[in-house]
């Protein structure tokens, strides 16, 4: 089957710097993508979503970019804070209407 | 607004025993999901309900896993008999979405199962 994958399993950034978390997806027919944040011992929490007819969407301190040509999704976090330390998952809505998660990236914010 | 409630939070059993997890979704949410999250991996969908009907159970190991949502509100996921590889966090999620899977999912904190 087709899977959503992530380029890097871990990412460390200095507090105050910007973070970029990448995701590669393989199902070109997926039409909806979501980023989730999961803190230790908790369930995933919705961050931001984007539909396939968009290239960019901005939220509060976060931006999601979608490049359908190379099937790539990224999450940018501005001015990263200690509270941003977590595992970040991208997920895609496949044509079978299943929300499929990638394996995640552990973001660590250094003081 | 109350979130998705799950219980128990932790469960330790021996292989071949049975276990049941309970989920109460956010009030009014039509769609309920059970996900399995093995340590170090992303959540994997086991089953999706819309109201009290099953929308997708293609990845549910039906020889040992079962789930129901009889009245279209809360749900139970059962494993019988458990295997070592069932050790995972079982996440319940709900959404207002009525089937297109393009709405936000709200997750509970999960039930962590350890099979010895």
mmCIF file of C-alpha atoms in Angstrom, chain A residues 38-44 89 101, chain B residues 4 6-12 19-22 33-47 65 77 79 83-93 107-115:
data_model
loop_
_atom_site.group_PDB
_atom_site.id
_atom_site.type_symbol
_atom_site.label_atom_id
_atom_site.label_comp_id
_atom_site.label_asym_id
_atom_site.label_seq_id
_atom_site.Cartn_x
_atom_site.Cartn_y
_atom_site.Cartn_z
ATOM 1 C CA UNK A 38 1.531 14.562 19.957
ATOM 2 C CA UNK A 39 3.006 15.241 23.371
ATOM 3 C CA UNK A 40 4.196 12.403 25.543
ATOM 4 C CA UNK A 41 1.323 10.435 27.043
ATOM 5 C CA UNK A 42 -1.331 12.314 25.120
ATOM 6 C CA UNK A 43 -3.352 11.824 21.989
ATOM 7 C CA UNK A 44 -2.529 13.660 18.754
ATOM 8 C CA UNK A 89 2.766 13.603 12.329
ATOM 9 C CA UNK A 101 -0.516 8.785 9.388
ATOM 10 C CA UNK B 4 -12.967 12.326 24.090
ATOM 11 C CA UNK B 6 -11.160 6.750 27.242
ATOM 12 C CA UNK B 7 -10.692 4.092 29.876
ATOM 13 C CA UNK B 8 -8.726 2.458 31.250
ATOM 14 C CA UNK B 9 -5.599 4.564 30.738
ATOM 15 C CA UNK B 10 -3.317 1.613 31.386
ATOM 16 C CA UNK B 11 -3.791 -2.143 31.233
ATOM 17 C CA UNK B 12 -1.326 -4.988 31.684
ATOM 18 C CA UNK B 19 -9.154 -6.887 27.347
ATOM 19 C CA UNK B 20 -11.741 -4.232 26.570
ATOM 20 C CA UNK B 21 -11.356 -0.501 26.048
ATOM 21 C CA UNK B 22 -14.120 2.055 26.273
ATOM 22 C CA UNK B 33 -12.436 5.995 15.131
ATOM 23 C CA UNK B 34 -10.207 3.481 16.874
ATOM 24 C CA UNK B 35 -6.496 3.727 16.099
ATOM 25 C CA UNK B 36 -3.625 1.512 17.212
ATOM 26 C CA UNK B 37 -0.315 3.266 17.887
ATOM 27 C CA UNK B 38 2.710 1.059 18.379
ATOM 28 C CA UNK B 39 5.652 2.730 20.097
ATOM 29 C CA UNK B 40 7.629 4.884 17.671
ATOM 30 C CA UNK B 41 5.015 4.717 14.943
ATOM 31 C CA UNK B 42 2.107 6.781 13.745
ATOM 32 C CA UNK B 43 -1.466 5.798 14.567
ATOM 33 C CA UNK B 44 -2.978 3.103 12.367
ATOM 34 C CA UNK B 45 -6.718 3.046 11.767
ATOM 35 C CA UNK B 46 -8.449 -0.080 13.047
ATOM 36 C CA UNK B 47 -12.101 0.785 12.572
ATOM 37 C CA UNK B 65 -10.350 -7.761 17.594
ATOM 38 C CA UNK B 77 -12.917 -2.223 21.482
ATOM 39 C CA UNK B 79 -9.124 -7.984 22.033
ATOM 40 C CA UNK B 83 -0.859 -11.420 21.567
ATOM 41 C CA UNK B 84 2.460 -9.841 22.476
ATOM 42 C CA UNK B 85 2.351 -7.700 19.325
ATOM 43 C CA UNK B 86 -0.896 -6.094 20.501
ATOM 44 C CA UNK B 87 1.098 -4.028 22.991
ATOM 45 C CA UNK B 88 0.324 -0.474 21.924
ATOM 46 C CA UNK B 89 -1.679 2.617 22.744
ATOM 47 C CA UNK B 90 -5.266 2.399 21.558
ATOM 48 C CA UNK B 91 -6.529 5.822 20.590
ATOM 49 C CA UNK B 92 -10.134 6.774 20.144
ATOM 50 C CA UNK B 93 -11.047 9.822 18.090
ATOM 51 C CA UNK B 107 -8.326 12.294 20.026
ATOM 52 C CA UNK B 108 -8.586 10.936 23.518
ATOM 53 C CA UNK B 109 -5.483 10.370 25.617
ATOM 54 C CA UNK B 110 -5.416 6.694 24.752
ATOM 55 C CA UNK B 111 -5.359 3.374 26.546
ATOM 56 C CA UNK B 112 -1.894 1.885 26.877
ATOM 57 C CA UNK B 113 -1.893 -1.911 26.655
ATOM 58 C CA UNK B 114 1.042 -4.055 27.674
ATOM 59 C CA UNK B 115 0.856 -7.763 26.867
#
